Amino acid sequence: VPELTAVLAMEAEAATRVLPPGLRRRLGSLARFDPDLVLEDFTDGRAAGILSEAEILITGWGCPLVDDRVLTLAPSLRAIFHTAGTVKSHLSAAVWERGIVVSSAARANAVPVAQFTVGATLLAGKRAFGLSRWYATGEHKSRAGSLHLGNEDRTVGIVGASLIGRLVMDDLRERGFRLLVADPYLDPAEAEILGARLVGLDDLVTGSDVVTLHAPALPETRHLMDGRRIALMRDGAVLINTARGTLIDTGALVDHCATGRIDAVLDVTDPTPLPLGHPLFALPNVFLTPHIAGAQGREQQRLGAFAVDEIERWACGEPLHGRVSAADLPRIA
Ligand SMILES: NC(=O)c1ccc[n+]([C@@H]2O[C@H](COP(=O)([O-])OP(=O)(O)OC[C@H]3O[C@@H](n4cnc5c(N)ncnc54)[C@H](O)[C@@H]3O)[C@@H](O)[C@H]2O)c1
């Protein structure tokens, strides 16, 4: 019988997606937990009883705030394993103050986002998104001839050497793209190891055929792509955003895309979801998806598997792969 005691806290529906039966069995070999009890609310009458024993909290989408009151109910709590990305919205300062170990599955969620970005980069290089819409109106022949199609001899600018940004660089480097990277936390030597040249954001924007955003939403990244920077983009360049909508000044983007000078691929917008009838929907050179780049459907068990692997590492005293510390918070997603 495992010695550790764990509790699940998230939306019950999220728990079924991130922790299917096979993973629950594995978890059951590492920690004692009630597979039928998923706390959606810490004021749930059953919460006080099960939290009083818990050493591990396994959180996920829809987890209520873990605050002082919850920590008082859980005096034995030593670690929180999150089966999704950001931990900022559900962990209060008290968690960090008490020195509770925190792990996030953001590294696992980064994989599908990076795949989406690479796919978008390759298709955008062929102008596939716009040409698909122009095909339907019969304009594709005149359009295709005037565009510099293809993925040869291309430079991609990665904004943010984040978990996702690094996976994107790993993939595109292998495909022979030239890479520029802008990130205030990166040094040139580290960029070189990633196969990219570290430049300022303006130089990245002027020097790239594709600009792809992978920085977190922070006060200093709000409208990082404002009208002035969007105007610096090369003719025919593509702006990809799988990060957060607020990184782009949407009004300025609409203006620049409407002239047809640049294209955009946007998985996130400001606001997300985009209201029906928004001008971006009408632009043939803007390809929009409804925030699907992160783990969806069958990809979601990857997040639970990451958390269970982390619990195993933690139980064995091995270093965690998704450890988050309070000092990281001001610069991470
Ligand atoms: N579309 C989706 O479904 C989806 C899914 C997951 C994450 N995201 C978003 O993707 C982005 C990247 O996520 P992540 O988990 O890779 O992030 P992360 O937490 O790994 O990013 C942190 C890193 O970003 C870099 N950074 C910080 N400030 C920067 C700045 N001003 N300019 C450039 N770089 C900066 C630093 O290297 C920092 O270490 C975030 O905006 C996140 O919210 C979207």
Coordinates of C-alpha atoms and ligand atoms in Angstrom, one line a residue:
V1 CA 0.0 0.0 0.0
P2 CA 1.5 3.4 -1.0
E3 CA 2.4 5.7 1.8
L4 CA 1.6 8.9 0.2
T5 CA -1.9 10.4 0.2
A6 CA -3.2 12.4 -2.7
V7 CA -6.4 14.4 -3.5
L8 CA -7.7 15.4 -7.0
A9 CA -8.9 19.0 -7.3
M10 CA -10.2 20.2 -10.6
E11 CA -13.4 20.1 -12.8
A12 CA -14.6 16.5 -12.6
E13 CA -14.8 16.4 -16.4
A14 CA -11.2 17.6 -16.7
A15 CA -10.1 14.8 -14.4
T16 CA -11.7 12.2 -16.7
R17 CA -9.8 13.6 -19.7
V18 CA -6.3 14.0 -18.1
L19 CA -6.4 10.9 -15.9
P20 CA -8.0 8.0 -17.8
P21 CA -8.3 4.7 -16.0
G22 CA -4.8 3.4 -17.0
L23 CA -3.1 6.5 -15.5
R24 CA -5.3 6.3 -12.4
R25 CA -4.0 2.8 -11.8
R26 CA -0.4 4.0 -12.1
L27 CA -1.2 6.8 -9.7
G28 CA -2.8 4.3 -7.4
S29 CA 0.6 2.5 -7.2
L30 CA 2.3 5.7 -6.1
A31 CA -0.3 7.3 -3.8
R32 CA -3.5 6.4 -1.9
F33 CA -6.4 8.5 -3.4
D34 CA -10.1 8.1 -3.9
P35 CA -10.6 7.9 -7.7
D36 CA -14.3 8.7 -7.4
L37 CA -13.7 11.9 -5.4
V38 CA -12.6 15.0 -7.5
L39 CA -12.9 18.2 -5.5
E40 CA -14.4 20.9 -7.7
D41 CA -14.8 23.2 -4.8
F42 CA -12.9 23.4 -1.5
T43 CA -16.1 24.3 0.4
D44 CA -17.5 20.9 -0.6
G45 CA -18.5 19.2 2.7
R46 CA -16.1 16.3 2.0
A47 CA -13.1 18.6 1.5
A48 CA -12.1 19.2 5.1
G49 CA -12.0 15.4 5.8
I50 CA -9.9 14.4 2.8
L51 CA -7.6 17.5 2.9
S52 CA -6.7 16.8 6.5
E53 CA -4.6 13.8 5.3
A54 CA -3.4 15.0 1.9
E55 CA 0.3 15.2 1.2
I56 CA -0.2 15.7 -2.5
L57 CA -2.7 17.8 -4.3
I58 CA -3.3 17.0 -8.0
T59 CA -4.8 20.1 -9.6
G60 CA -6.1 20.7 -13.1
W61 CA -8.4 22.9 -15.2
G62 CA -11.1 24.5 -13.1
C63 CA -9.3 24.0 -9.8
P64 CA -10.6 26.5 -7.2
L65 CA -8.1 28.8 -5.5
V66 CA -5.7 27.1 -3.1
D67 CA -5.5 29.8 -0.5
D68 CA -4.7 30.1 3.2
R69 CA -7.9 28.6 4.3
V70 CA -7.3 25.5 2.1
L71 CA -3.8 25.2 3.4
T72 CA -5.1 25.3 7.0
L73 CA -7.3 22.4 6.1
A74 CA -4.3 20.5 4.7
P75 CA -1.5 20.7 7.3
S76 CA 0.4 17.7 5.7
L77 CA 0.4 19.1 2.2
R78 CA 3.9 19.0 0.7
A79 CA 3.5 19.1 -3.1
I80 CA 1.0 20.3 -5.8
F81 CA 1.1 18.7 -9.2
H82 CA -0.8 20.6 -11.9
T83 CA -2.1 18.7 -14.9
A84 CA -2.3 21.8 -17.0
G85 CA -0.2 24.8 -17.8
T86 CA -0.2 28.0 -15.8
V87 CA -0.3 27.7 -12.0
K88 CA -0.7 31.5 -11.5
S89 CA -4.5 31.5 -11.4
H90 CA -5.1 28.9 -8.7
L91 CA -2.2 29.0 -6.4
S92 CA -2.2 31.9 -3.9
A93 CA 0.9 33.5 -2.3
A94 CA 0.4 31.3 0.7
V95 CA 1.4 28.2 -1.3
W96 CA 4.9 29.7 -2.1
E97 CA 5.3 31.1 1.4
R98 CA 4.8 27.6 2.9
G99 CA 7.5 26.2 0.6
I100 CA 5.2 23.7 -1.0
V101 CA 6.7 22.0 -4.0
V102 CA 4.9 23.0 -7.2
S103 CA 5.1 21.2 -10.6
S104 CA 3.3 22.2 -13.8
A105 CA 2.6 20.1 -16.9
A106 CA 3.3 23.2 -19.1
R107 CA 6.2 21.3 -20.6
A108 CA 3.8 18.5 -21.8
N109 CA 1.3 21.1 -23.0
A110 CA 4.1 22.8 -25.0
V111 CA 4.3 19.8 -27.4
P112 CA 1.0 20.2 -29.2
V113 CA 1.4 24.0 -29.3
A114 CA 4.8 23.6 -30.9
Q115 CA 3.5 21.1 -33.4
F116 CA 0.7 23.5 -34.3
T117 CA 3.2 26.3 -34.8
V118 CA 5.5 24.3 -37.0
G119 CA 2.5 23.1 -39.1
A120 CA 1.3 26.7 -39.4
T121 CA 4.7 27.9 -40.4
L122 CA 5.1 25.3 -43.1
L123 CA 1.6 25.9 -44.6
A124 CA 1.9 29.7 -44.3
G125 CA 5.2 29.5 -46.3
K126 CA 3.1 28.0 -49.1
R127 CA 0.4 30.7 -48.6
A128 CA -1.9 27.8 -48.2
F129 CA -4.3 29.6 -45.8
G130 CA -5.1 32.5 -48.1
L131 CA -4.9 30.5 -51.3
S132 CA -7.5 28.1 -50.0
R133 CA -9.9 30.9 -49.6
W134 CA -8.9 32.4 -53.0
Y135 CA -9.4 29.0 -54.6
A136 CA -13.0 29.2 -53.7
T137 CA -13.4 32.5 -55.5
G138 CA -11.3 31.6 -58.5
E139 CA -8.6 34.2 -57.6
H140 CA -5.9 31.7 -56.7
K141 CA -4.1 31.7 -60.1
S142 CA -3.4 35.4 -60.2
R143 CA -2.6 35.4 -56.5
A144 CA -0.2 32.4 -56.4
G145 CA 2.0 33.8 -59.2
S146 CA 2.6 37.0 -57.4
L147 CA 3.7 35.4 -54.1
H148 CA 7.1 34.1 -53.1
L149 CA 5.9 30.7 -52.3
G150 CA 7.7 28.0 -50.4
N151 CA 9.8 27.2 -47.4
E152 CA 13.3 27.5 -48.9
D153 CA 15.7 30.1 -47.7
R154 CA 13.3 31.4 -45.0
T155 CA 13.9 33.2 -41.6
V156 CA 11.6 32.6 -38.7
G157 CA 11.7 34.9 -35.7
I158 CA 10.8 33.4 -32.4
V159 CA 9.6 35.8 -29.7
G160 CA 10.3 34.1 -26.4
A161 CA 12.6 31.2 -25.8
S162 CA 9.9 29.7 -23.6
L163 CA 9.1 26.0 -23.3
I164 CA 7.1 26.2 -26.6
G165 CA 9.5 28.6 -28.3
R166 CA 12.4 26.2 -27.6
L167 CA 10.5 23.2 -29.1
V168 CA 9.6 25.3 -32.2
M169 CA 13.3 26.2 -32.6
D170 CA 14.4 22.6 -32.2
D171 CA 12.0 21.5 -35.0
L172 CA 12.6 24.4 -37.4
R173 CA 16.4 24.3 -37.0
E174 CA 16.3 20.6 -38.2
R175 CA 14.2 21.7 -41.2
G176 CA 16.9 24.2 -42.3
F177 CA 15.1 27.5 -41.4
R178 CA 17.3 30.4 -40.3
L179 CA 16.2 31.4 -36.8
L180 CA 16.2 34.7 -35.0
V181 CA 15.1 34.9 -31.3
A182 CA 14.2 37.8 -29.1
D183 CA 14.0 37.2 -25.3
P184 CA 15.3 39.5 -22.6
Y185 CA 16.1 36.5 -20.4
L186 CA 18.3 34.7 -23.0
D187 CA 22.0 35.2 -23.6
P188 CA 23.7 34.9 -27.0
A189 CA 25.6 31.7 -26.1
E190 CA 22.4 30.0 -25.1
A191 CA 20.7 31.2 -28.3
E192 CA 23.5 29.8 -30.3
I193 CA 23.0 26.4 -28.7
L194 CA 19.4 26.7 -29.8
G195 CA 20.6 27.3 -33.3
A196 CA 19.3 30.9 -33.3
R197 CA 20.7 34.4 -33.4
L198 CA 19.7 36.6 -30.4
V199 CA 18.5 40.0 -31.6
G200 CA 16.3 42.8 -30.3
L201 CA 12.6 42.6 -31.1
D202 CA 12.7 45.3 -33.8
D203 CA 15.5 43.5 -35.6
L204 CA 13.7 40.2 -35.3
V205 CA 10.5 41.7 -36.9
T206 CA 12.4 43.4 -39.8
G207 CA 14.5 40.3 -40.4
S208 CA 11.9 37.5 -40.4
D209 CA 9.6 36.0 -43.0
V210 CA 7.6 34.5 -40.2
V211 CA 7.2 36.0 -36.7
T212 CA 5.9 33.6 -34.1
L213 CA 4.9 34.7 -30.6
H214 CA 5.8 32.5 -27.6
A215 CA 6.1 34.9 -24.8
P216 CA 3.8 34.9 -21.8
A217 CA 1.1 37.5 -21.2
L218 CA 2.8 39.9 -18.8
P219 CA 2.4 43.7 -18.3
E220 CA 5.6 44.2 -20.4
T221 CA 4.4 42.0 -23.3
R222 CA 1.0 43.7 -23.7
H223 CA 0.9 45.0 -27.3
L224 CA 4.4 43.9 -27.9
M225 CA 3.3 43.7 -31.5
D226 CA 1.9 47.2 -31.7
G227 CA 1.2 49.2 -34.9
R228 CA 4.8 50.4 -35.2
R229 CA 6.2 46.9 -35.0
I230 CA 3.6 45.4 -37.3
A231 CA 4.6 48.1 -39.8
L232 CA 8.2 46.9 -39.5
M233 CA 7.3 43.4 -40.8
R234 CA 8.5 42.5 -44.2
D235 CA 6.1 42.6 -47.2
G236 CA 4.5 39.1 -47.4
A237 CA 5.6 38.2 -43.9
V238 CA 3.3 36.1 -41.6
L239 CA 2.6 36.8 -37.9
I240 CA 1.7 33.6 -35.9
N241 CA 0.2 33.9 -32.5
T242 CA -0.4 30.8 -30.4
A243 CA 0.6 32.7 -27.2
R244 CA -2.0 35.2 -25.9
G245 CA -4.1 37.7 -27.8
T246 CA -3.0 40.7 -25.7
L247 CA 0.5 40.4 -27.2
I248 CA -0.9 42.0 -30.4
D249 CA -2.7 45.3 -30.9
T250 CA -5.6 43.7 -32.7
G251 CA -6.9 47.0 -34.3
A252 CA -3.4 47.6 -35.8
L253 CA -3.2 44.0 -37.0
V254 CA -6.6 44.3 -38.8
D255 CA -5.4 47.5 -40.6
H256 CA -2.2 45.9 -41.8
C257 CA -3.7 42.6 -42.8
A258 CA -6.6 44.4 -44.6
T259 CA -4.1 45.9 -47.1
G260 CA -2.9 42.3 -47.9
R261 CA 0.7 43.3 -47.1
I262 CA 1.1 40.7 -44.3
D263 CA -0.7 37.5 -43.3
A264 CA -1.6 36.2 -39.9
V265 CA -2.3 32.8 -38.2
L266 CA -4.0 33.3 -34.9
D267 CA -5.0 30.6 -32.4
V268 CA -5.6 33.3 -29.8
T269 CA -7.0 36.8 -30.2
D270 CA -7.9 39.8 -28.0
P271 CA -10.6 39.0 -27.0
T272 CA -10.6 35.1 -27.1
P273 CA -13.0 33.9 -28.2
L274 CA -13.4 36.4 -31.0
P275 CA -17.0 37.8 -31.3
L276 CA -18.9 36.7 -34.4
G277 CA -18.7 39.3 -37.1
H278 CA -15.3 40.5 -36.0
P279 CA -13.3 42.1 -38.9
L280 CA -10.6 39.5 -38.6
F281 CA -13.0 36.8 -39.8
A282 CA -13.6 38.6 -43.1
L283 CA -9.9 38.8 -44.1
P284 CA -8.8 35.9 -46.4
N285 CA -5.2 36.3 -45.4
V286 CA -5.9 35.7 -41.7
F287 CA -6.3 32.1 -40.5
L288 CA -8.1 31.8 -37.2
T289 CA -8.5 28.8 -34.9
P290 CA -10.5 28.8 -31.6
H291 CA -7.6 28.4 -29.1
I292 CA -6.9 24.7 -30.0
A293 CA -3.1 24.7 -30.1
G294 CA -2.7 23.4 -26.5
A295 CA -3.6 19.9 -25.5
Q296 CA -7.0 18.8 -26.8
G297 CA -8.9 15.6 -26.8
R298 CA -6.5 12.6 -26.9
E299 CA -3.6 14.9 -26.2
Q300 CA -4.8 15.7 -22.8
Q301 CA -3.8 12.5 -21.1
R302 CA -0.2 13.6 -21.9
L303 CA -0.7 16.2 -19.2
G304 CA -1.9 13.6 -16.6
A305 CA 0.9 11.3 -17.6
F306 CA 3.4 14.1 -17.0
A307 CA 2.0 14.8 -13.6
V308 CA 2.1 11.1 -12.6
D309 CA 5.7 10.9 -13.8
E310 CA 6.5 13.9 -11.7
I311 CA 4.9 12.3 -8.6
E312 CA 7.0 9.3 -9.2
R313 CA 10.2 11.4 -9.5
W314 CA 9.3 13.3 -6.4
A315 CA 8.5 10.2 -4.4
C316 CA 12.0 8.8 -5.5
G317 CA 13.7 12.0 -4.6
E318 CA 14.7 12.7 -8.2
P319 CA 14.7 16.2 -9.7
L320 CA 11.3 17.4 -11.2
H321 CA 11.0 18.3 -14.9
G322 CA 8.2 20.8 -14.3
R323 CA 9.2 22.5 -11.1
V324 CA 7.9 26.0 -10.7
S325 CA 9.3 28.3 -8.1
A326 CA 8.0 31.7 -6.8
A327 CA 11.0 33.4 -8.4
D328 CA 9.9 32.2 -11.9
L329 CA 6.4 33.7 -11.7
P330 CA 7.2 37.2 -13.0
R331 CA 8.6 35.8 -16.3
I332 CA 6.5 32.7 -17.0
A333 CA 3.1 32.0 -18.5
Ligands
LIG1 N1 -2.7 28.4 -27.7 C1 -2.7 27.6 -26.6 O1 -3.5 26.7 -26.5 C2 -1.6 27.7 -25.6 C3 -1.2 26.6 -24.8 C4 -0.2 26.7 -23.9 C5 0.5 28.0 -23.7 N2 0.1 29.0 -24.5 C6 0.8 30.3 -24.4 O2 2.0 30.2 -25.1 C7 3.0 31.1 -24.5 C8 4.2 30.3 -24.2 O3 4.0 29.4 -23.2 P1 5.2 28.6 -22.5 O4 4.6 27.6 -21.5 O5 6.1 28.2 -23.5 O6 5.8 29.8 -21.7 P2 6.9 29.8 -20.6 O7 6.3 30.0 -19.2 O8 7.9 28.7 -20.8 O9 7.6 31.2 -20.9 C9 8.6 31.8 -20.1 C10 9.7 32.3 -20.9 O10 9.3 33.4 -21.8 C11 10.4 34.2 -22.0 N3 9.9 35.6 -21.9 C12 9.5 36.2 -20.7 N4 9.3 37.6 -21.0 C13 9.6 37.8 -22.3 C14 9.5 38.9 -23.1 N5 9.1 40.1 -22.7 N6 9.9 38.8 -24.4 C15 10.2 37.6 -24.9 N7 10.3 36.5 -24.2 C16 10.0 36.5 -22.9 C17 11.4 33.9 -21.0 O11 12.4 33.0 -21.7 C18 10.7 33.0 -20.0 O12 11.6 32.1 -19.4 C19 2.3 31.7 -23.3 O13 1.8 33.0 -23.7 C20 1.2 30.8 -23.0 O14 0.1 31.4 -22.3 C21 -0.9 28.9 -25.4

